[in-house]
Amino acid sequence: MFVPGNVYRRRALHEVFGGQMQGGISTPAEHNIILLFTSEQGQEYGYSDGWREDGIFLYTGEGQKGDMAFVRGNAAIRDHMETGKEIHLFSQVSRGYVRYIGQMAYKGYHFTQGRDTTGEVRQMIVFELAPVENP
């Protein structure tokens, strides 16, 4: 479906698969996939995604104000195995373009504290995702 390392125009992905064009979690209704987008710009909103030394990718859940909860995209990530949806991770390389990292699997989550867009301290969900070998 996607080739690791290849760069895609984000708009083109949504034209083919649908899903939300804004934000980091896109859940196309007509396809069994979840598209995750990570970007260094997310740090402006309190998100800090990245690889852990053990090969786990830490992905901050959605929600810019108040405590994050397991609704919408956050629930979709957590429940992806039960719903039969594949998670595909992309990283922004320039405005409108993303590089495909690979297929991921949910392994767990933890909470951390951070600030929301209003500066208030809140509870944030951090997903622990592992690369899927030979999907």
PDB file of C-alpha atoms in Angstrom, residues 17-18 34 37 44 58 61 65-66 72 75 85 92 108 110 121 125 127-129 134:
ATOM      1  CA  PHE A  17      -8.572   7.247   1.430  1.00  0.00           C
ATOM      2  CA  GLY A  18     -10.626  10.085   2.919  1.00  0.00           C
ATOM      3  CA  ILE A  34      -5.709   4.834  10.536  1.00  0.00           C
ATOM      4  CA  PHE A  37       0.975  12.165  11.138  1.00  0.00           C
ATOM      5  CA  GLU A  44       4.257  24.065  19.643  1.00  0.00           C
ATOM      6  CA  LEU A  58       5.900   7.397  21.341  1.00  0.00           C
ATOM      7  CA  GLY A  61      -2.775  11.541  21.408  1.00  0.00           C
ATOM      8  CA  LYS A  65      -7.372  21.722  25.295  1.00  0.00           C
ATOM      9  CA  GLY A  66      -7.987  20.010  28.597  1.00  0.00           C
ATOM     10  CA  ARG A  72     -12.337   9.702  18.397  1.00  0.00           C
ATOM     11  CA  ALA A  75      -9.951   5.391  20.850  1.00  0.00           C
ATOM     12  CA  LYS A  85      -7.726  -1.293  11.249  1.00  0.00           C
ATOM     13  CA  GLN A  92       6.048  15.633   7.850  1.00  0.00           C
ATOM     14  CA  GLY A 108       0.141   0.314  25.266  1.00  0.00           C
ATOM     15  CA  HIS A 110       0.924   5.987  29.490  1.00  0.00           C
ATOM     16  CA  VAL A 121      -1.601  21.783  32.921  1.00  0.00           C
ATOM     17  CA  ILE A 125      -2.066  10.257  26.438  1.00  0.00           C
ATOM     18  CA  PHE A 127       0.757   5.847  22.803  1.00  0.00           C
ATOM     19  CA  GLU A 128       3.472   3.224  22.607  1.00  0.00           C
ATOM     20  CA  LEU A 129       3.624   1.894  19.045  1.00  0.00           C
ATOM     21  CA  ASN A 134       6.580  -7.839   7.251  1.00  0.00           C
TER      22      ASN A 134
END
